[in-house]
Amino acid sequence: MPPSPLTLLASPTFLLTTAFALLLALTLRLLAILPPRPRRTAPRRIGDPTRLLVVLGSGGHTAEMLSALRQLDTQKYTRRTYVVSSGDAFSARKADEFERGLETRGGGDGKGKGNTGAGAYDIAVVPRARRVHQSLLTAPWSAGRCLWACFGVLRVSGKNGDVVGQEYDYPDLILTNGPATAVIVILAAYILRFFDVGGANSRGKMRTIYMESWARVTTLSLSGKLLLWVLKADRMLVQWEQLKGMGGRAEFLGVLV
Amino acid sequence: MSLQGKKASKKLCFVTVGATASFNSLISATLHPQFLDALSKAGYTNLLVQYGKDGKAVFDKLTSELDGLAGHGIAIDGFDFNRDGLDQELKAAKGLPENSEGVVISHAGSGTILAVLRIDVPLVVVPNEDLLDNHQVELAKVLEEQGYVIYGRLEDLPATIAKSEELRIRHKSWPPVNSGAHRQARGLAGVMDEEMGFLD
């Protein structure tokens, strides 16, 4: 008697084949979205609306990041989103100060003109991925909440996002320098890219740059290791020559802060 | 006079030719009216020249000639050399404890260069081109490439004063100056632009 279709579906061979096919599809998809991703072939025009997402880790991370961005050209990066962790009033205040600095910068190079002020940036607050001393048992829960919030931040802009006549979708570029929240933001970006939600991947959105802290001379931070070997930020920048070439791709371009 | 900055604050340019070889051309270059004008414009009040054991004649002659020329407003002093080292003079050039930071103009002796770099006063290195086998030129060049010093040439010494003011600003503004190949690198902005597809 021939086996019924149902028993055929439940047969070990079929399950193994299915599992294998799925695994293959997932691997191929991961390979497709993880670096090295091809660079944009079409040059971007200065003045086209863009969205830059900057993750502000905390104290020193925030200070380093804003220092590295002090020459930011608002003609190129027309809209900025700063992601801060809940309770990190310092970083939020620094981001506001930084933006006020861009606004009043002026200067003969024209970089300070336009695309500044209240409508040009927003500060998005996400729950902490893990508080200091938080039990590891509850960490997955808070990390999950953080991840969920990150999806929201990536898909739309946060507070001040109600700018009339301007719509922003995914960030074009994500800039991080740790710590944990940065990893969660990038994880969220990769999940969206993996499933190409809203063309997240096919439109070349959410390229990622990780800048290792200037305080890391000979070893990478945990975030750095994760983003170098597991989640693979598109670009890995280190600030000390001793870290150059880590994972075969860490770039050393001198001190950036 | 065009004294800038705080009133009554001393700003010293310290010139040292070292102890071993004479370097009279450096002494003449620093006692030139154009050089004194450059100092005056940059707010200097004092010029101190360590002229070495053979330099006294040149120093005395030139300072007496300069006495006839009023207007630069720089107080000039000199001495042959100091057995105890140049710590006192370097501190004075640094402006310690309460004066403005000045500049050191030095022959390219590595001992002097290290001492000045450690005390962190802007340094103009002028290699003595009269010396044979001049490895000091190489040292001055590589240190200038790395952004630590200014390589001064006798013929355009007045211009190095303005350059030393830039060096001071660069050294005072964080981060430390990138050296070598990375000095001109576009850093984070360059990488961001590459990822975004902004081509300059």
Short mmCIF file of C-alpha atoms in Angstrom, two decimals:
data_model
loop_
_atom_site.label_atom_id
_atom_site.label_comp_id
_atom_site.label_asym_id
_atom_site.label_seq_id
_atom_site.Cartn_x
_atom_site.Cartn_y
_atom_site.Cartn_z
CA MET A 1 0.00 0.00 0.00
CA PRO A 2 1.46 3.42 -0.94
CA PRO A 3 2.11 5.79 1.99
CA SER A 4 -0.45 8.52 2.48
CA PRO A 5 0.68 12.12 1.78
CA LEU A 6 0.48 12.90 5.48
CA THR A 7 2.85 10.18 6.52
CA LEU A 8 5.12 11.26 3.73
CA LEU A 9 5.21 14.77 5.20
CA ALA A 10 6.14 13.40 8.56
CA SER A 11 8.86 11.15 7.23
CA PRO A 12 12.36 11.85 8.55
CA THR A 13 13.72 12.29 5.04
CA PHE A 14 11.23 14.97 4.23
CA LEU A 15 11.79 16.84 7.50
CA LEU A 16 15.53 16.68 7.08
CA THR A 17 15.28 17.97 3.54
CA THR A 18 13.00 20.79 4.60
CA ALA A 19 15.25 21.72 7.50
CA PHE A 20 18.26 21.66 5.20
CA ALA A 21 16.54 23.80 2.59
CA LEU A 22 15.51 26.32 5.25
CA LEU A 23 19.00 26.44 6.70
CA LEU A 24 20.43 26.95 3.24
CA ALA A 25 17.97 29.74 2.51
CA LEU A 26 18.75 31.46 5.81
CA THR A 27 22.48 31.18 5.27
CA LEU A 28 22.26 32.53 1.76
CA ARG A 29 20.08 35.37 2.96
CA LEU A 30 22.49 36.20 5.78
CA LEU A 31 25.40 36.11 3.38
CA ALA A 32 23.46 38.43 1.14
CA ILE A 33 22.87 41.07 3.80
CA LEU A 34 26.06 40.82 5.80
CA PRO A 35 29.22 42.59 4.73
CA PRO A 36 30.86 43.01 2.42
CA ARG A 37 27.78 44.59 0.97
CA PRO A 38 28.40 46.29 -2.33
CA ARG A 39 28.75 50.02 -2.02
CA ARG A 40 26.18 52.26 -3.59
CA THR A 41 26.90 52.45 -7.27
CA ALA A 42 24.87 55.60 -7.88
CA PRO A 43 26.53 58.62 -6.34
CA ARG A 44 24.29 60.53 -3.98
CA ARG A 45 23.69 64.19 -4.58
CA ILE A 46 24.40 66.65 -1.82
CA GLY A 47 21.11 68.05 -0.66
CA ASP A 48 19.06 64.89 -1.17
CA PRO A 49 17.13 64.16 2.01
CA THR A 50 19.03 61.66 4.11
CA ARG A 51 18.66 60.34 7.60
CA LEU A 52 21.56 59.62 9.89
CA LEU A 53 20.96 57.64 13.04
CA VAL A 54 23.48 58.13 15.81
CA VAL A 55 23.43 55.88 18.85
CA LEU A 56 24.61 57.72 21.93
CA GLY A 57 25.81 55.10 24.37
CA SER A 58 26.42 57.01 27.58
CA GLY A 59 28.95 59.39 29.15
CA GLY A 60 32.24 58.71 27.43
CA HIS A 61 30.70 57.05 24.38
CA THR A 62 28.47 60.06 23.84
CA ALA A 63 31.30 62.53 24.28
CA GLU A 64 33.48 60.64 21.81
CA MET A 65 30.73 60.32 19.25
CA LEU A 66 29.74 63.97 19.31
CA SER A 67 33.37 64.99 19.20
CA ALA A 68 33.95 62.80 16.15
CA LEU A 69 30.91 64.36 14.49
CA ARG A 70 31.80 67.97 15.22
CA GLN A 71 32.47 68.67 11.54
CA LEU A 72 29.15 67.14 10.47
CA ASP A 73 27.98 68.51 7.15
CA THR A 74 24.26 69.17 7.47
CA GLN A 75 23.98 69.58 3.71
CA LYS A 76 24.79 65.90 3.38
CA TYR A 77 23.16 64.61 6.54
CA THR A 78 19.96 66.55 6.41
CA ARG A 79 18.16 64.77 9.23
CA ARG A 80 19.61 63.29 12.39
CA THR A 81 18.12 60.91 14.91
CA TYR A 82 19.91 60.43 18.20
CA VAL A 83 19.10 57.27 20.09
CA VAL A 84 19.59 57.49 23.83
CA SER A 85 18.80 55.02 26.57
CA SER A 86 16.03 55.84 28.99
CA GLY A 87 17.38 57.66 32.01
CA ASP A 88 20.42 58.94 30.15
CA ALA A 89 19.63 62.64 30.47
CA PHE A 90 23.27 63.50 29.92
CA SER A 91 23.33 62.15 26.38
CA ALA A 92 20.02 63.76 25.47
CA ARG A 93 21.25 67.11 26.73
CA LYS A 94 24.54 66.71 24.87
CA ALA A 95 22.70 65.91 21.65
CA ASP A 96 20.63 69.08 22.02
CA GLU A 97 23.77 71.09 22.72
CA PHE A 98 25.50 69.51 19.74
CA GLU A 99 22.61 70.42 17.44
CA ARG A 100 22.57 73.98 18.77
CA GLY A 101 26.25 74.06 17.95
CA LEU A 102 25.55 72.99 14.38
CA GLU A 103 22.90 75.67 14.14
CA THR A 104 25.13 78.51 15.31
CA ARG A 105 28.30 77.22 13.73
CA GLY A 106 28.02 79.23 10.55
CA GLY A 107 31.41 79.60 9.00
CA GLY A 108 32.50 80.40 5.51
CA ASP A 109 32.29 76.85 4.20
CA GLY A 110 28.52 76.87 4.17
CA LYS A 111 28.43 73.69 6.20
CA GLY A 112 26.58 75.39 8.99
CA LYS A 113 23.78 76.64 6.81
CA GLY A 114 20.44 74.97 6.68
CA ASN A 115 19.04 71.68 7.88
CA THR A 116 19.50 72.60 11.51
CA GLY A 117 17.20 73.46 14.35
CA ALA A 118 14.22 71.72 15.86
CA GLY A 119 12.89 70.19 12.66
CA ALA A 120 16.17 68.70 11.54
CA TYR A 121 16.75 66.24 14.35
CA ASP A 122 15.02 64.15 16.93
CA ILE A 123 16.00 62.33 20.04
CA ALA A 124 14.57 58.85 20.42
CA VAL A 125 14.56 57.23 23.83
CA VAL A 126 14.69 53.45 24.05
CA PRO A 127 14.55 51.31 27.19
CA ARG A 128 17.91 50.21 28.44
CA ALA A 129 19.08 46.90 27.01
CA ARG A 130 20.50 45.96 30.38
CA ARG A 131 20.89 48.12 33.44
CA VAL A 132 24.12 47.93 35.37
CA HIS A 133 23.83 45.09 37.92
CA GLN A 134 20.65 43.83 36.34
CA SER A 135 20.15 40.10 36.79
CA LEU A 136 20.97 38.02 33.75
CA LEU A 137 17.62 36.25 34.19
CA THR A 138 15.66 39.36 33.33
CA ALA A 139 18.17 40.70 30.83
CA PRO A 140 16.58 38.95 27.82
CA TRP A 141 13.26 40.56 28.70
CA SER A 142 14.67 44.09 28.85
CA ALA A 143 16.81 43.47 25.77
CA GLY A 144 13.64 42.36 23.97
CA ARG A 145 11.82 45.54 25.00
CA CYS A 146 14.77 47.55 23.78
CA LEU A 147 14.76 45.67 20.46
CA TRP A 148 11.07 46.34 20.01
CA ALA A 149 11.58 50.03 20.66
CA CYS A 150 14.46 50.07 18.18
CA PHE A 151 12.20 48.77 15.41
CA GLY A 152 9.97 51.73 16.05
CA VAL A 153 12.85 54.18 16.01
CA LEU A 154 14.23 52.78 12.76
CA ARG A 155 10.90 52.79 10.97
CA VAL A 156 9.85 56.31 11.89
CA SER A 157 11.55 59.17 13.59
CA GLY A 158 10.81 59.89 17.20
CA LYS A 159 9.83 63.02 19.02
CA ASN A 160 9.91 66.12 16.81
CA GLY A 161 9.14 63.73 13.96
CA ASP A 162 6.03 65.63 12.94
CA VAL A 163 7.72 67.90 10.46
CA VAL A 164 5.21 69.04 7.91
CA GLY A 165 5.99 68.06 4.37
CA GLN A 166 8.94 65.90 5.27
CA GLU A 167 8.83 62.19 5.55
CA TYR A 168 11.69 60.09 6.67
CA ASP A 169 11.88 56.38 6.49
CA TYR A 170 14.74 54.12 7.51
CA PRO A 171 18.04 55.76 8.31
CA ASP A 172 20.50 55.65 5.44
CA LEU A 173 23.36 55.30 7.85
CA ILE A 174 23.65 54.05 11.43
CA LEU A 175 26.59 55.24 13.44
CA THR A 176 27.46 53.61 16.74
CA ASN A 177 30.32 53.33 19.18
CA GLY A 178 28.80 51.04 21.78
CA PRO A 179 27.76 49.90 24.25
CA ALA A 180 24.88 47.38 24.46
CA THR A 181 22.13 49.54 23.00
CA ALA A 182 24.22 49.99 19.86
CA VAL A 183 24.26 46.23 19.33
CA ILE A 184 20.50 46.02 19.74
CA VAL A 185 19.93 48.86 17.26
CA ILE A 186 22.10 47.08 14.70
CA LEU A 187 20.36 43.77 15.41
CA ALA A 188 17.02 45.46 14.74
CA ALA A 189 18.38 46.91 11.52
CA TYR A 190 19.61 43.50 10.38
CA ILE A 191 16.31 41.84 11.13
CA LEU A 192 14.56 44.45 8.99
CA ARG A 193 17.14 43.97 6.30
CA PHE A 194 16.94 40.19 6.53
CA PHE A 195 13.25 40.21 5.71
CA ASP A 196 13.66 43.28 3.51
CA VAL A 197 10.77 44.93 5.32
CA GLY A 198 9.75 47.97 3.34
CA GLY A 199 12.75 47.55 1.08
CA ALA A 200 15.13 47.95 3.99
CA ASN A 201 17.73 45.92 2.17
CA SER A 202 16.89 46.30 -1.50
CA ARG A 203 16.94 50.08 -1.21
CA GLY A 204 20.34 49.94 0.47
CA LYS A 205 19.14 51.47 3.71
CA MET A 206 20.74 51.25 7.11
CA ARG A 207 24.38 50.81 6.37
CA THR A 208 26.27 50.53 9.62
CA ILE A 209 29.50 52.01 10.93
CA TYR A 210 30.93 50.99 14.26
CA MET A 211 33.63 53.18 15.74
CA GLU A 212 35.53 51.52 18.54
CA SER A 213 36.18 53.71 21.55
CA TRP A 214 39.36 55.74 21.65
CA ALA A 215 39.90 54.20 25.06
CA ARG A 216 40.30 50.76 23.46
CA VAL A 217 43.94 50.43 22.61
CA THR A 218 44.75 46.74 22.32
CA THR A 219 41.48 44.88 22.80
CA LEU A 220 38.01 45.40 21.39
CA SER A 221 35.03 46.01 23.65
CA LEU A 222 32.31 43.37 23.84
CA SER A 223 30.16 45.43 21.47
CA GLY A 224 33.12 45.72 19.16
CA LYS A 225 33.69 41.98 19.15
CA LEU A 226 30.03 41.24 18.51
CA LEU A 227 29.85 43.74 15.66
CA LEU A 228 33.11 42.55 14.17
CA TRP A 229 32.47 38.83 14.14
CA VAL A 230 28.77 38.13 14.68
CA LEU A 231 26.54 40.99 13.58
CA LYS A 232 29.19 42.45 11.31
CA ALA A 233 28.85 46.19 10.98
CA ASP A 234 29.55 47.29 7.41
CA ARG A 235 32.55 49.29 8.57
CA MET A 236 34.67 48.75 11.66
CA LEU A 237 36.82 51.67 12.70
CA VAL A 238 39.44 51.48 15.42
CA GLN A 239 41.43 54.37 16.82
CA TRP A 240 44.67 52.68 17.69
CA GLU A 241 47.07 51.04 15.32
CA GLN A 242 47.32 48.00 17.58
CA LEU A 243 43.75 47.07 16.65
CA LYS A 244 44.20 47.59 12.94
CA GLY A 245 43.15 44.63 10.82
CA MET A 246 41.23 42.83 13.58
CA GLY A 247 38.93 40.29 11.99
CA GLY A 248 40.63 41.09 8.71
CA ARG A 249 38.74 44.34 8.27
CA ALA A 250 39.11 46.73 11.18
CA GLU A 251 40.26 50.03 9.72
CA PHE A 252 42.63 52.43 11.40
CA LEU A 253 42.37 55.97 10.07
CA GLY A 254 44.06 57.73 12.94
CA VAL A 255 42.35 59.22 15.93
CA LEU A 256 38.76 60.09 15.13
CA VAL A 257 37.49 61.72 18.30
CA MET B 1 52.66 98.61 20.61
CA SER B 2 50.72 95.71 19.32
CA LEU B 3 50.85 93.69 22.44
CA GLN B 4 48.06 91.17 22.37
CA GLY B 5 46.53 89.16 25.14
CA LYS B 6 46.67 90.06 28.79
CA LYS B 7 48.43 93.22 29.76
CA ALA B 8 51.71 92.88 31.60
CA SER B 9 51.85 89.23 30.56
CA LYS B 10 55.22 88.20 29.29
CA LYS B 11 55.49 86.11 26.14
CA LEU B 12 58.92 84.74 25.45
CA CYS B 13 60.62 83.49 22.32
CA PHE B 14 63.58 81.42 23.41
CA VAL B 15 66.28 80.68 20.86
CA THR B 16 68.89 78.03 21.57
CA VAL B 17 71.85 77.05 19.40
CA GLY B 18 73.04 74.31 21.70
CA ALA B 19 76.34 73.79 23.41
CA THR B 20 78.49 71.95 20.91
CA ALA B 21 78.62 73.74 17.59
CA SER B 22 78.28 77.41 16.81
CA PHE B 23 75.28 78.47 14.79
CA ASN B 24 75.75 82.14 14.12
CA SER B 25 73.43 82.15 11.12
CA LEU B 26 70.53 81.27 13.44
CA ILE B 27 71.48 84.11 15.75
CA SER B 28 71.50 86.54 12.84
CA ALA B 29 68.18 85.26 11.57
CA THR B 30 66.50 85.80 14.94
CA LEU B 31 67.97 89.26 15.40
CA HIS B 32 66.64 90.40 12.06
CA PRO B 33 64.13 93.30 12.06
CA GLN B 34 61.58 91.25 10.05
CA PHE B 35 61.73 88.46 12.57
CA LEU B 36 61.24 90.89 15.45
CA ASP B 37 58.24 92.35 13.64
CA ALA B 38 56.76 88.88 13.33
CA LEU B 39 57.25 88.36 17.06
CA SER B 40 55.70 91.70 17.83
CA LYS B 41 52.67 90.94 15.69
CA ALA B 42 52.17 87.65 17.52
CA GLY B 43 52.16 89.43 20.87
CA TYR B 44 55.66 88.58 22.02
CA THR B 45 57.38 90.78 24.60
CA ASN B 46 60.72 89.06 25.08
CA LEU B 47 63.42 87.39 23.04
CA LEU B 48 66.07 85.36 24.80
CA VAL B 49 68.98 83.98 22.82
CA GLN B 50 71.31 81.28 24.01
CA TYR B 51 74.10 82.08 21.55
CA GLY B 52 76.80 79.60 22.51
CA LYS B 53 80.42 80.18 23.28
CA ASP B 54 81.27 81.65 19.87
CA GLY B 55 78.13 83.69 19.45
CA LYS B 56 78.70 86.61 21.76
CA ALA B 57 80.39 88.81 19.16
CA VAL B 58 77.58 88.34 16.64
CA PHE B 59 74.90 88.79 19.28
CA ASP B 60 76.42 92.00 20.66
CA LYS B 61 76.98 93.48 17.24
CA LEU B 62 73.45 92.80 16.02
CA THR B 63 71.71 93.95 19.19
CA SER B 64 73.60 97.23 19.13
CA GLU B 65 72.51 97.73 15.52
CA LEU B 66 68.93 96.98 16.49
CA ASP B 67 69.05 99.54 19.27
CA GLY B 68 69.03 102.20 16.62
CA LEU B 69 65.83 100.75 15.17
CA ALA B 70 62.97 101.56 17.46
CA GLY B 71 59.50 100.15 17.06
CA HIS B 72 59.56 96.40 17.48
CA GLY B 73 59.15 96.67 21.24
CA ILE B 74 60.78 93.36 22.04
CA ALA B 75 63.13 93.14 25.01
CA ILE B 76 66.20 91.19 23.91
CA ASP B 77 68.53 89.26 26.18
CA GLY B 78 71.26 86.75 25.60
CA PHE B 79 73.63 84.37 27.35
CA ASP B 80 76.28 81.94 26.18
CA PHE B 81 75.06 78.75 27.72
CA ASN B 82 73.94 77.24 30.98
CA ARG B 83 75.69 74.27 32.50
CA ASP B 84 72.63 73.34 34.49
CA GLY B 85 70.62 72.74 31.36
CA LEU B 86 67.85 74.82 29.88
CA ASP B 87 65.01 73.93 32.24
CA GLN B 88 64.66 77.47 33.56
CA GLU B 89 64.54 78.95 30.08
CA LEU B 90 62.10 76.34 28.79
CA LYS B 91 59.81 77.00 31.71
CA ALA B 92 59.97 80.71 30.96
CA ALA B 93 59.07 79.98 27.32
CA LYS B 94 56.22 77.80 28.54
CA GLY B 95 55.02 80.87 30.41
CA LEU B 96 55.14 79.22 33.82
CA PRO B 97 53.86 80.14 36.25
CA GLU B 98 51.72 83.05 35.11
CA ASN B 99 52.84 84.34 31.73
CA SER B 100 51.73 83.54 28.19
CA GLU B 101 53.12 80.51 26.45
CA GLY B 102 55.72 81.41 23.87
CA VAL B 103 57.84 79.45 21.46
CA VAL B 104 61.23 77.76 21.36
CA ILE B 105 63.44 78.03 18.31
CA SER B 106 66.13 75.43 18.47
CA HIS B 107 68.96 73.84 16.61
CA ALA B 108 68.05 70.27 15.74
CA GLY B 109 69.80 68.55 18.62
CA SER B 110 67.70 65.62 19.71
CA GLY B 111 68.27 66.33 23.40
CA THR B 112 66.84 69.81 23.11
CA ILE B 113 63.98 68.60 20.92
CA LEU B 114 62.98 65.95 23.45
CA ALA B 115 63.19 68.40 26.34
CA VAL B 116 60.97 70.90 24.55
CA LEU B 117 58.46 68.28 23.37
CA ARG B 118 58.16 66.98 26.92
CA ILE B 119 57.41 70.42 28.31
CA ASP B 120 55.05 70.94 25.35
CA VAL B 121 55.91 74.38 24.07
CA PRO B 122 55.58 75.02 20.33
CA LEU B 123 58.95 74.22 18.81
CA VAL B 124 60.62 75.42 15.65
CA VAL B 125 63.54 73.20 14.70
CA VAL B 126 66.21 74.78 12.54
CA PRO B 127 68.82 72.25 11.41
CA ASN B 128 72.30 73.59 11.10
CA GLU B 129 72.93 73.06 7.42
CA ASP B 130 76.62 73.85 7.84
CA LEU B 131 77.22 70.61 9.65
CA LEU B 132 78.43 67.69 7.61
CA ASP B 133 76.43 64.46 7.53
CA ASN B 134 73.29 66.22 8.54
CA HIS B 135 71.00 63.57 9.94
CA GLN B 136 69.40 66.35 11.96
CA VAL B 137 67.58 67.47 8.83
CA GLU B 138 65.93 64.02 8.63
CA LEU B 139 64.84 64.21 12.23
CA ALA B 140 63.38 67.69 11.77
CA LYS B 141 61.53 66.58 8.64
CA VAL B 142 59.99 63.46 10.14
CA LEU B 143 58.95 65.31 13.28
CA GLU B 144 57.31 67.98 11.18
CA GLU B 145 55.51 65.32 9.11
CA GLN B 146 54.15 63.86 12.30
CA GLY B 147 52.92 67.25 13.39
CA TYR B 148 55.10 67.64 16.45
CA VAL B 149 57.36 70.48 15.40
CA ILE B 150 57.82 73.11 12.74
CA TYR B 151 60.77 72.66 10.45
CA GLY B 152 62.23 76.14 10.30
CA ARG B 153 64.53 77.37 7.55
CA LEU B 154 66.83 80.26 8.14
CA GLU B 155 65.59 82.14 5.10
CA ASP B 156 61.96 82.24 6.19
CA LEU B 157 62.18 82.30 9.94
CA PRO B 158 59.63 85.14 10.38
CA ALA B 159 56.95 82.92 8.76
CA THR B 160 57.51 80.19 11.34
CA ILE B 161 56.14 82.42 14.08
CA ALA B 162 52.68 82.37 12.52
CA LYS B 163 53.05 78.61 11.96
CA SER B 164 53.98 78.10 15.59
CA GLU B 165 50.78 79.87 16.64
CA GLU B 166 48.85 77.33 14.52
CA LEU B 167 50.81 74.50 16.06
CA ARG B 168 49.92 75.79 19.52
CA ILE B 169 46.24 75.83 18.66
CA ARG B 170 46.40 72.34 17.19
CA HIS B 171 48.18 71.00 20.24
CA LYS B 172 45.72 72.64 22.57
CA SER B 173 42.63 71.38 20.80
CA TRP B 174 41.75 67.77 21.43
CA PRO B 175 42.46 65.27 19.89
CA PRO B 176 46.20 64.98 19.61
CA VAL B 177 47.41 65.62 16.13
CA ASN B 178 47.31 62.56 13.94
CA SER B 179 50.66 61.71 12.57
CA GLY B 180 52.09 60.53 9.29
CA ALA B 181 49.65 59.16 6.77
CA HIS B 182 46.64 59.92 8.97
CA ARG B 183 47.31 63.57 9.40
CA GLN B 184 45.34 64.40 6.28
CA ALA B 185 42.84 61.56 6.60
CA ARG B 186 39.20 62.50 6.39
CA GLY B 187 38.46 60.24 9.32
CA LEU B 188 34.92 59.45 10.27
CA ALA B 189 33.39 61.95 7.84
CA GLY B 190 35.23 60.25 4.98
CA VAL B 191 33.97 56.80 5.90
CA MET B 192 30.42 58.10 6.37
CA ASP B 193 30.51 59.74 2.95
CA GLU B 194 31.81 56.55 1.35
CA GLU B 195 29.00 54.51 2.86
CA MET B 196 26.43 57.07 1.78
CA GLY B 197 27.77 57.41 -1.75
CA PHE B 198 28.75 61.06 -1.49
CA LEU B 199 31.59 61.48 -3.91
CA ASP B 200 33.65 64.58 -3.68
#
